[in-house]
Amino acid sequence: MAKRLDIQDLNLHYGKFHAVQDVSLQVHARGVTAFIGPSGCGKSTVLRALNRMHEVIAGARVEGKVLLDGEDVYASNVDPVQVRRTIGMVFQRANPFPTMSIRDNVVAGLKLAGEKNKKHLDEVAERSLRSANLWEEVKDRLNKPGGSLSGGQQQRLCIARAVAVQPDVLLMDEPCSALDPISTLAIEDLIAELKKDYTIVIVTHNMQQAARVSDQTAFFNLRAVGEPGQLVEIEETGKIFSNPNQKATEDYISGRFG
Amino acid sequence: MTDSTKSERHPADAEPGAAAAPSGPQDPKTPAEPRSDSKVVRIGDRVFHSVATGSGVFVIALIAAIGLFLLIRAIPSLQANEVSFLFSREWQAGDPDNLRFGIIDLAWITVASSLVALVLAMPTAFGISLFLTQYAPRSLARPFAYVVDLLAAVPSVIYGLWGFLVLTPVISPVAVWLNTNLGWIPLFADGNIPVGTGSNVFVAGIVLAVMILPIITGVTREVFERTPTVQIEGALALGATKWEVVRTTVWPFGRNGFIGGSMLGLGRALGETVALTVILSATQEAPSYSIFDAGATFASKIALGSAEFNNNMTVGAYISAGLVLFVTTFAVNALARWIEGRSGKGKE
Ligand SMILES: Nc1ncnc2c1ncn2[C@@H]1O[C@H](COP(=O)(O)OP(=O)(O)OP(=O)(O)O)[C@@H](O)[C@H]1O
Ligand SMILES: [Mg+2]
């Protein structure tokens, strides 16, 4: 069940370091929102704040609101574990549980949520692997360890694992940065497929990728090293890449940055 | 966290000055790598390589020599032994013309006290390591870990006195309770000294548990700390609770290290002498194979026997017992290293 995200006045800190300042933006349901910007401007930090992964880092702090269909995920009565179950995440480096079997990797989230019915788990494993375009490649070795797959397959396994719990939102932090062009295309196709059912936020350094997969694009920047990162603008993707409002955005996407 | 630990662990990887490198000498890549400035480095490499290989060979030769020495001294006495060395409960080694010595009772006291120690120390060490690496705030974890490490610095005779004088009276109600309620299990039946007052294997096991706790905790803490952050975050992002993160990532990665560390602790416990001599020497009676026995371990038997060391045959009898202990501890330690080494596999 796709939901929209409404980020209001988000400020993020690592100890004394103010990493991200005053970010407000909306992530539409059933669509892809891309985060772009130079390294260190806080894209990952913002992304990780959306499913409360930011706070697992010692000393990290969050101010502001993240509303999931109007409900603040940072409200005092909300359990961060529950938030992470409804807002899934795919990381830059594929991180399947290496000793767990492929099947168990896919259904790990469901098992954590208490699902025991083997038949149901098998069904979900197949459905999720199919939707991650991995089923054909692994259907004959579901009991092999997750670590035995290639890098691109591992990343698709992680996507399958994330969609298996049918999250409201799917966060992806540079999911293709360690992959070859073919695997990258496979995952881009997958994103296009998934956005029919999911709300997706993707961080990417690849401009073409942002242009290809996303509906709206947010450009982040930082004024200088050591200053907090900020949101420069967020616009419909076509507009960002053809006729952005801000000069900084245009410089960045045309490679005239810095 | 992971990265910083790694760079601390392998400072040598970053620097070419190999003479200072503490890492293994058998790395074939280092000398083979062509480098433009390689002249000096290669000499350093070669020197380091020979020094490291040399000391390795020396250590192995030393161990082999000790084993051989023990074996040569033991054989004549073993041949003269009138009873079964492995299965006899007698120990009459004083008369060189009538040697009657068997190790079964020594083995019982040694193994029983070490196993009691493991049963108590393993879960404790697991809990402490988990707490220190996953739950405790950094400011608390460091001093706490330091205190646990300090346990290793207490001399073992102090542990012995503590066990004998302080722990025995404190723990005897527990011993009595176990004996009364679970006495139908042979392990908890009456021993060869009164349950309520004696310093027995049970007390010895508790003392040994405290003594090996720093070893097990040290190893376990380190492997738990090395759990890759990406794995922990992967589990968290699936909605795992802290405990589920431990179950799905920390434990699979650290299990072998924990078991290896426990085996190292076992090796230490098997050979412990002074503390157990103090605690367990209350009786000469043969043990009745309960944890409420007192008696002698391999090591304490040998220590107590020194008054008899006046002829080669008697010494040979004690050396035979020593040889068994030597081989056992050696095997346990080797196994520990092997298991521990496997914990790094499949990582990253
Ligand atoms: N765990 C951390 N502890 C302290 N500071 C951090 C931590 N993670 C990130 N930072 C800092 O926060 C700022 C934003 O980092 P972030 O990882 O969000 O950047 P990013 O936009 O994702 O960069 P990249 O494109 O290189 O991934 C950087 O200055 C970074 O050094
Ligand atoms: Mg990043």
PDB file of N, CA, C and O in Angstrom, chain A residues 48 51-53 56-57 84 89 91 93-98 112 161, chain B residues 1-2 130 133-135 138 223-254 348:
ATOM      1  N   ARG A  48      18.122   8.200   5.286  1.00  0.00           N
ATOM      2  CA  ARG A  48      18.118   7.349   6.469  1.00  0.00           C
ATOM      3  C   ARG A  48      17.271   7.920   7.604  1.00  0.00           C
ATOM      4  O   ARG A  48      16.894   7.180   8.523  1.00  0.00           O
ATOM      5  N   ASN A  51      13.341   6.447   7.513  1.00  0.00           N
ATOM      6  CA  ASN A  51      12.876   5.235   8.188  1.00  0.00           C
ATOM      7  C   ASN A  51      13.542   5.081   9.564  1.00  0.00           C
ATOM      8  O   ASN A  51      13.655   3.984  10.082  1.00  0.00           O
ATOM      9  N   ARG A  52      13.998   6.192  10.100  1.00  0.00           N
ATOM     10  CA  ARG A  52      14.577   6.215  11.450  1.00  0.00           C
ATOM     11  C   ARG A  52      15.808   5.340  11.563  1.00  0.00           C
ATOM     12  O   ARG A  52      16.082   4.771  12.608  1.00  0.00           O
ATOM     13  N   MET A  53      16.563   5.233  10.449  1.00  0.00           N
ATOM     14  CA  MET A  53      17.854   4.546  10.536  1.00  0.00           C
ATOM     15  C   MET A  53      18.936   5.509  10.987  1.00  0.00           C
ATOM     16  O   MET A  53      20.026   5.105  11.395  1.00  0.00           O
ATOM     17  N   VAL A  56      20.200   5.189  14.706  1.00  0.00           N
ATOM     18  CA  VAL A  56      20.978   4.070  15.242  1.00  0.00           C
ATOM     19  C   VAL A  56      22.463   4.418  15.334  1.00  0.00           C
ATOM     20  O   VAL A  56      23.232   3.706  15.960  1.00  0.00           O
ATOM     21  N   ILE A  57      22.863   5.525  14.695  1.00  0.00           N
ATOM     22  CA  ILE A  57      24.262   5.949  14.813  1.00  0.00           C
ATOM     23  C   ILE A  57      24.432   6.700  16.122  1.00  0.00           C
ATOM     24  O   ILE A  57      23.627   7.578  16.453  1.00  0.00           O
ATOM     25  N   ARG A  84      10.375   0.929  10.473  1.00  0.00           N
ATOM     26  CA  ARG A  84      11.277   0.283   9.509  1.00  0.00           C
ATOM     27  C   ARG A  84      10.598  -0.881   8.812  1.00  0.00           C
ATOM     28  O   ARG A  84      11.016  -1.281   7.727  1.00  0.00           O
ATOM     29  N   MET A  89      14.237  -0.481   2.981  1.00  0.00           N
ATOM     30  CA  MET A  89      15.462   0.186   2.541  1.00  0.00           C
ATOM     31  C   MET A  89      16.385  -0.778   1.806  1.00  0.00           C
ATOM     32  O   MET A  89      16.535  -1.932   2.184  1.00  0.00           O
ATOM     33  N   PHE A  91      20.390  -0.857   0.352  1.00  0.00           N
ATOM     34  CA  PHE A  91      21.622  -0.131   0.605  1.00  0.00           C
ATOM     35  C   PHE A  91      22.535  -0.106  -0.609  1.00  0.00           C
ATOM     36  O   PHE A  91      22.370  -0.876  -1.555  1.00  0.00           O
ATOM     37  N   ARG A  93      25.715  -0.975  -0.777  1.00  0.00           N
ATOM     38  CA  ARG A  93      26.393  -2.260  -0.915  1.00  0.00           C
ATOM     39  C   ARG A  93      25.407  -3.355  -0.578  1.00  0.00           C
ATOM     40  O   ARG A  93      24.837  -3.366   0.502  1.00  0.00           O
ATOM     41  N   ALA A  94      25.214  -4.289  -1.525  1.00  0.00           N
ATOM     42  CA  ALA A  94      24.260  -5.372  -1.287  1.00  0.00           C
ATOM     43  C   ALA A  94      24.641  -6.086   0.006  1.00  0.00           C
ATOM     44  O   ALA A  94      25.793  -6.418   0.214  1.00  0.00           O
ATOM     45  N   ASN A  95      23.659  -6.270   0.875  1.00  0.00           N
ATOM     46  CA  ASN A  95      23.965  -6.886   2.168  1.00  0.00           C
ATOM     47  C   ASN A  95      22.998  -8.007   2.523  1.00  0.00           C
ATOM     48  O   ASN A  95      22.362  -7.973   3.565  1.00  0.00           O
ATOM     49  N   PRO A  96      22.913  -9.032   1.654  1.00  0.00           N
ATOM     50  CA  PRO A  96      22.123 -10.201   2.084  1.00  0.00           C
ATOM     51  C   PRO A  96      22.814 -10.844   3.272  1.00  0.00           C
ATOM     52  O   PRO A  96      24.015 -10.662   3.456  1.00  0.00           O
ATOM     53  N   PHE A  97      22.043 -11.583   4.079  1.00  0.00           N
ATOM     54  CA  PHE A  97      22.669 -12.323   5.177  1.00  0.00           C
ATOM     55  C   PHE A  97      23.414 -13.494   4.550  1.00  0.00           C
ATOM     56  O   PHE A  97      22.796 -14.388   3.956  1.00  0.00           O
ATOM     57  N   PRO A  98      24.733 -13.488   4.625  1.00  0.00           N
ATOM     58  CA  PRO A  98      25.517 -14.391   3.771  1.00  0.00           C
ATOM     59  C   PRO A  98      25.311 -15.872   4.068  1.00  0.00           C
ATOM     60  O   PRO A  98      25.419 -16.698   3.172  1.00  0.00           O
ATOM     61  N   LEU A 112      10.695 -12.157  10.865  1.00  0.00           N
ATOM     62  CA  LEU A 112      10.872 -11.267  12.006  1.00  0.00           C
ATOM     63  C   LEU A 112       9.524 -10.776  12.507  1.00  0.00           C
ATOM     64  O   LEU A 112       9.305 -10.598  13.701  1.00  0.00           O
ATOM     65  N   ARG A 161      13.987  -8.858  -0.811  1.00  0.00           N
ATOM     66  CA  ARG A 161      13.833  -8.922   0.637  1.00  0.00           C
ATOM     67  C   ARG A 161      13.058  -7.705   1.152  1.00  0.00           C
ATOM     68  O   ARG A 161      12.228  -7.819   2.050  1.00  0.00           O
TER      69      ARG A 161
ATOM     70  N   MET B   1      32.493   2.012  12.637  1.00  0.00           N
ATOM     71  CA  MET B   1      32.997   1.207  13.755  1.00  0.00           C
ATOM     72  C   MET B   1      33.847   0.052  13.237  1.00  0.00           C
ATOM     73  O   MET B   1      34.968  -0.153  13.658  1.00  0.00           O
ATOM     74  N   THR B   2      33.260  -0.647  12.237  1.00  0.00           N
ATOM     75  CA  THR B   2      33.958  -1.800  11.689  1.00  0.00           C
ATOM     76  C   THR B   2      35.278  -1.369  11.072  1.00  0.00           C
ATOM     77  O   THR B   2      36.300  -1.994  11.293  1.00  0.00           O
ATOM     78  N   LEU B 130      27.895  -9.369  24.669  1.00  0.00           N
ATOM     79  CA  LEU B 130      26.746  -8.801  23.971  1.00  0.00           C
ATOM     80  C   LEU B 130      26.416  -7.434  24.534  1.00  0.00           C
ATOM     81  O   LEU B 130      26.212  -6.461  23.800  1.00  0.00           O
ATOM     82  N   THR B 133      29.157  -4.872  23.515  1.00  0.00           N
ATOM     83  CA  THR B 133      29.278  -4.469  22.116  1.00  0.00           C
ATOM     84  C   THR B 133      27.968  -3.947  21.538  1.00  0.00           C
ATOM     85  O   THR B 133      27.991  -3.157  20.610  1.00  0.00           O
ATOM     86  N   GLN B 134      26.827  -4.396  22.050  1.00  0.00           N
ATOM     87  CA  GLN B 134      25.563  -4.039  21.395  1.00  0.00           C
ATOM     88  C   GLN B 134      24.685  -3.111  22.220  1.00  0.00           C
ATOM     89  O   GLN B 134      23.894  -2.360  21.666  1.00  0.00           O
ATOM     90  N   TYR B 135      24.781  -3.181  23.509  1.00  0.00           N
ATOM     91  CA  TYR B 135      23.814  -2.454  24.323  1.00  0.00           C
ATOM     92  C   TYR B 135      24.416  -1.288  25.098  1.00  0.00           C
ATOM     93  O   TYR B 135      23.829  -0.212  25.164  1.00  0.00           O
ATOM     94  N   ARG B 138      29.101   3.721  24.895  1.00  0.00           N
ATOM     95  CA  ARG B 138      30.555   3.648  24.812  1.00  0.00           C
ATOM     96  C   ARG B 138      31.244   4.026  26.133  1.00  0.00           C
ATOM     97  O   ARG B 138      32.199   3.401  26.559  1.00  0.00           O
ATOM     98  N   VAL B 223      35.080 -10.549  18.334  1.00  0.00           N
ATOM     99  CA  VAL B 223      34.380 -11.023  17.135  1.00  0.00           C
ATOM    100  C   VAL B 223      33.002 -10.376  17.017  1.00  0.00           C
ATOM    101  O   VAL B 223      32.555 -10.064  15.916  1.00  0.00           O
ATOM    102  N   PHE B 224      32.341 -10.139  18.135  1.00  0.00           N
ATOM    103  CA  PHE B 224      31.038  -9.469  18.065  1.00  0.00           C
ATOM    104  C   PHE B 224      31.193  -8.058  17.510  1.00  0.00           C
ATOM    105  O   PHE B 224      30.357  -7.579  16.758  1.00  0.00           O
ATOM    106  N   GLU B 225      32.275  -7.416  17.905  1.00  0.00           N
ATOM    107  CA  GLU B 225      32.502  -6.053  17.440  1.00  0.00           C
ATOM    108  C   GLU B 225      32.749  -6.008  15.944  1.00  0.00           C
ATOM    109  O   GLU B 225      32.508  -5.000  15.291  1.00  0.00           O
ATOM    110  N   ARG B 226      33.259  -7.117  15.409  1.00  0.00           N
ATOM    111  CA  ARG B 226      33.601  -7.129  13.986  1.00  0.00           C
ATOM    112  C   ARG B 226      32.414  -7.413  13.082  1.00  0.00           C
ATOM    113  O   ARG B 226      32.580  -7.484  11.870  1.00  0.00           O
ATOM    114  N   THR B 227      31.231  -7.608  13.638  1.00  0.00           N
ATOM    115  CA  THR B 227      30.057  -7.804  12.792  1.00  0.00           C
ATOM    116  C   THR B 227      29.943  -6.625  11.827  1.00  0.00           C
ATOM    117  O   THR B 227      29.932  -5.492  12.257  1.00  0.00           O
ATOM    118  N   PRO B 228      29.874  -6.904  10.517  1.00  0.00           N
ATOM    119  CA  PRO B 228      29.836  -5.790   9.562  1.00  0.00           C
ATOM    120  C   PRO B 228      28.629  -4.876   9.800  1.00  0.00           C
ATOM    121  O   PRO B 228      27.499  -5.356   9.956  1.00  0.00           O
ATOM    122  N   THR B 229      28.887  -3.580   9.787  1.00  0.00           N
ATOM    123  CA  THR B 229      27.804  -2.617  10.002  1.00  0.00           C
ATOM    124  C   THR B 229      26.704  -2.770   8.965  1.00  0.00           C
ATOM    125  O   THR B 229      25.525  -2.627   9.286  1.00  0.00           O
ATOM    126  N   VAL B 230      27.095  -3.055   7.704  1.00  0.00           N
ATOM    127  CA  VAL B 230      26.067  -3.187   6.664  1.00  0.00           C
ATOM    128  C   VAL B 230      25.092  -4.312   6.992  1.00  0.00           C
ATOM    129  O   VAL B 230      23.914  -4.246   6.660  1.00  0.00           O
ATOM    130  N   GLN B 231      25.602  -5.355   7.646  1.00  0.00           N
ATOM    131  CA  GLN B 231      24.724  -6.461   8.029  1.00  0.00           C
ATOM    132  C   GLN B 231      23.754  -6.037   9.128  1.00  0.00           C
ATOM    133  O   GLN B 231      22.557  -6.315   9.057  1.00  0.00           O
ATOM    134  N   ILE B 232      24.293  -5.354  10.127  1.00  0.00           N
ATOM    135  CA  ILE B 232      23.448  -4.917  11.233  1.00  0.00           C
ATOM    136  C   ILE B 232      22.373  -3.972  10.704  1.00  0.00           C
ATOM    137  O   ILE B 232      21.196  -4.087  11.039  1.00  0.00           O
ATOM    138  N   GLU B 233      22.794  -3.041   9.833  1.00  0.00           N
ATOM    139  CA  GLU B 233      21.815  -2.091   9.305  1.00  0.00           C
ATOM    140  C   GLU B 233      20.795  -2.788   8.416  1.00  0.00           C
ATOM    141  O   GLU B 233      19.624  -2.416   8.402  1.00  0.00           O
ATOM    142  N   GLY B 234      21.253  -3.802   7.677  1.00  0.00           N
ATOM    143  CA  GLY B 234      20.317  -4.559   6.849  1.00  0.00           C
ATOM    144  C   GLY B 234      19.212  -5.180   7.690  1.00  0.00           C
ATOM    145  O   GLY B 234      18.037  -5.132   7.328  1.00  0.00           O
ATOM    146  N   ALA B 235      19.606  -5.740   8.829  1.00  0.00           N
ATOM    147  CA  ALA B 235      18.603  -6.363   9.703  1.00  0.00           C
ATOM    148  C   ALA B 235      17.694  -5.300  10.312  1.00  0.00           C
ATOM    149  O   ALA B 235      16.468  -5.450  10.326  1.00  0.00           O
ATOM    150  N   LEU B 236      18.289  -4.209  10.766  1.00  0.00           N
ATOM    151  CA  LEU B 236      17.479  -3.132  11.355  1.00  0.00           C
ATOM    152  C   LEU B 236      16.461  -2.609  10.361  1.00  0.00           C
ATOM    153  O   LEU B 236      15.302  -2.363  10.698  1.00  0.00           O
ATOM    154  N   ALA B 237      16.905  -2.445   9.110  1.00  0.00           N
ATOM    155  CA  ALA B 237      16.018  -1.877   8.102  1.00  0.00           C
ATOM    156  C   ALA B 237      14.858  -2.809   7.776  1.00  0.00           C
ATOM    157  O   ALA B 237      13.865  -2.382   7.194  1.00  0.00           O
ATOM    158  N   LEU B 238      14.997  -4.074   8.132  1.00  0.00           N
ATOM    159  CA  LEU B 238      13.871  -4.998   7.930  1.00  0.00           C
ATOM    160  C   LEU B 238      12.923  -4.982   9.115  1.00  0.00           C
ATOM    161  O   LEU B 238      11.970  -5.758   9.160  1.00  0.00           O
ATOM    162  N   GLY B 239      13.222  -4.147  10.088  1.00  0.00           N
ATOM    163  CA  GLY B 239      12.354  -4.089  11.251  1.00  0.00           C
ATOM    164  C   GLY B 239      12.746  -5.091  12.310  1.00  0.00           C
ATOM    165  O   GLY B 239      11.894  -5.636  13.008  1.00  0.00           O
ATOM    166  N   ALA B 240      14.049  -5.357  12.429  1.00  0.00           N
ATOM    167  CA  ALA B 240      14.508  -6.257  13.483  1.00  0.00           C
ATOM    168  C   ALA B 240      14.672  -5.462  14.776  1.00  0.00           C
ATOM    169  O   ALA B 240      15.124  -4.327  14.751  1.00  0.00           O
ATOM    170  N   THR B 241      14.295  -6.095  15.880  1.00  0.00           N
ATOM    171  CA  THR B 241      14.587  -5.482  17.171  1.00  0.00           C
ATOM    172  C   THR B 241      16.055  -5.749  17.492  1.00  0.00           C
ATOM    173  O   THR B 241      16.724  -6.513  16.801  1.00  0.00           O
ATOM    174  N   LYS B 242      16.516  -5.117  18.551  1.00  0.00           N
ATOM    175  CA  LYS B 242      17.920  -5.279  18.930  1.00  0.00           C
ATOM    176  C   LYS B 242      18.280  -6.771  19.065  1.00  0.00           C
ATOM    177  O   LYS B 242      19.300  -7.226  18.581  1.00  0.00           O
ATOM    178  N   TRP B 243      17.417  -7.490  19.740  1.00  0.00           N
ATOM    179  CA  TRP B 243      17.698  -8.906  19.976  1.00  0.00           C
ATOM    180  C   TRP B 243      17.685  -9.687  18.665  1.00  0.00           C
ATOM    181  O   TRP B 243      18.489 -10.577  18.436  1.00  0.00           O
ATOM    182  N   GLU B 244      16.765  -9.327  17.770  1.00  0.00           N
ATOM    183  CA  GLU B 244      16.715 -10.010  16.479  1.00  0.00           C
ATOM    184  C   GLU B 244      17.941  -9.684  15.625  1.00  0.00           C
ATOM    185  O   GLU B 244      18.409 -10.528  14.852  1.00  0.00           O
ATOM    186  N   VAL B 245      18.464  -8.479  15.773  1.00  0.00           N
ATOM    187  CA  VAL B 245      19.706  -8.144  15.080  1.00  0.00           C
ATOM    188  C   VAL B 245      20.813  -9.070  15.562  1.00  0.00           C
ATOM    189  O   VAL B 245      21.591  -9.615  14.772  1.00  0.00           O
ATOM    190  N   VAL B 246      20.856  -9.275  16.866  1.00  0.00           N
ATOM    191  CA  VAL B 246      21.862 -10.186  17.417  1.00  0.00           C
ATOM    192  C   VAL B 246      21.690 -11.580  16.834  1.00  0.00           C
ATOM    193  O   VAL B 246      22.649 -12.214  16.387  1.00  0.00           O
ATOM    194  N   ARG B 247      20.445 -12.049  16.787  1.00  0.00           N
ATOM    195  CA  ARG B 247      20.196 -13.394  16.307  1.00  0.00           C
ATOM    196  C   ARG B 247      20.532 -13.555  14.827  1.00  0.00           C
ATOM    197  O   ARG B 247      21.069 -14.574  14.412  1.00  0.00           O
ATOM    198  N   THR B 248      20.190 -12.550  14.014  1.00  0.00           N
ATOM    199  CA  THR B 248      20.374 -12.718  12.572  1.00  0.00           C
ATOM    200  C   THR B 248      21.765 -12.328  12.096  1.00  0.00           C
ATOM    201  O   THR B 248      22.195 -12.809  11.053  1.00  0.00           O
ATOM    202  N   THR B 249      22.475 -11.451  12.789  1.00  0.00           N
ATOM    203  CA  THR B 249      23.783 -11.036  12.270  1.00  0.00           C
ATOM    204  C   THR B 249      24.921 -11.269  13.252  1.00  0.00           C
ATOM    205  O   THR B 249      25.870 -11.973  12.938  1.00  0.00           O
ATOM    206  N   VAL B 250      24.834 -10.720  14.445  1.00  0.00           N
ATOM    207  CA  VAL B 250      25.969 -10.790  15.376  1.00  0.00           C
ATOM    208  C   VAL B 250      26.311 -12.239  15.712  1.00  0.00           C
ATOM    209  O   VAL B 250      27.468 -12.640  15.678  1.00  0.00           O
ATOM    210  N   TRP B 251      25.298 -13.032  15.992  1.00  0.00           N
ATOM    211  CA  TRP B 251      25.542 -14.413  16.388  1.00  0.00           C
ATOM    212  C   TRP B 251      26.113 -15.256  15.247  1.00  0.00           C
ATOM    213  O   TRP B 251      27.145 -15.910  15.423  1.00  0.00           O
ATOM    214  N   PRO B 252      25.498 -15.266  14.041  1.00  0.00           N
ATOM    215  CA  PRO B 252      26.102 -16.058  12.970  1.00  0.00           C
ATOM    216  C   PRO B 252      27.548 -15.654  12.679  1.00  0.00           C
ATOM    217  O   PRO B 252      28.374 -16.505  12.389  1.00  0.00           O
ATOM    218  N   PHE B 253      27.852 -14.365  12.785  1.00  0.00           N
ATOM    219  CA  PHE B 253      29.220 -13.936  12.509  1.00  0.00           C
ATOM    220  C   PHE B 253      30.166 -14.273  13.656  1.00  0.00           C
ATOM    221  O   PHE B 253      31.336 -14.558  13.433  1.00  0.00           O
ATOM    222  N   GLY B 254      29.658 -14.225  14.885  1.00  0.00           N
ATOM    223  CA  GLY B 254      30.552 -14.358  16.021  1.00  0.00           C
ATOM    224  C   GLY B 254      30.591 -15.733  16.652  1.00  0.00           C
ATOM    225  O   GLY B 254      31.414 -15.990  17.516  1.00  0.00           O
ATOM    226  N   GLU B 348      32.267 -10.244   4.492  1.00  0.00           N
ATOM    227  CA  GLU B 348      32.357  -9.184   3.483  1.00  0.00           C
ATOM    228  C   GLU B 348      31.955  -9.704   2.110  1.00  0.00           C
ATOM    229  O   GLU B 348      32.515 -10.651   1.637  1.00  0.00           O
TER     230      GLU B 348
END
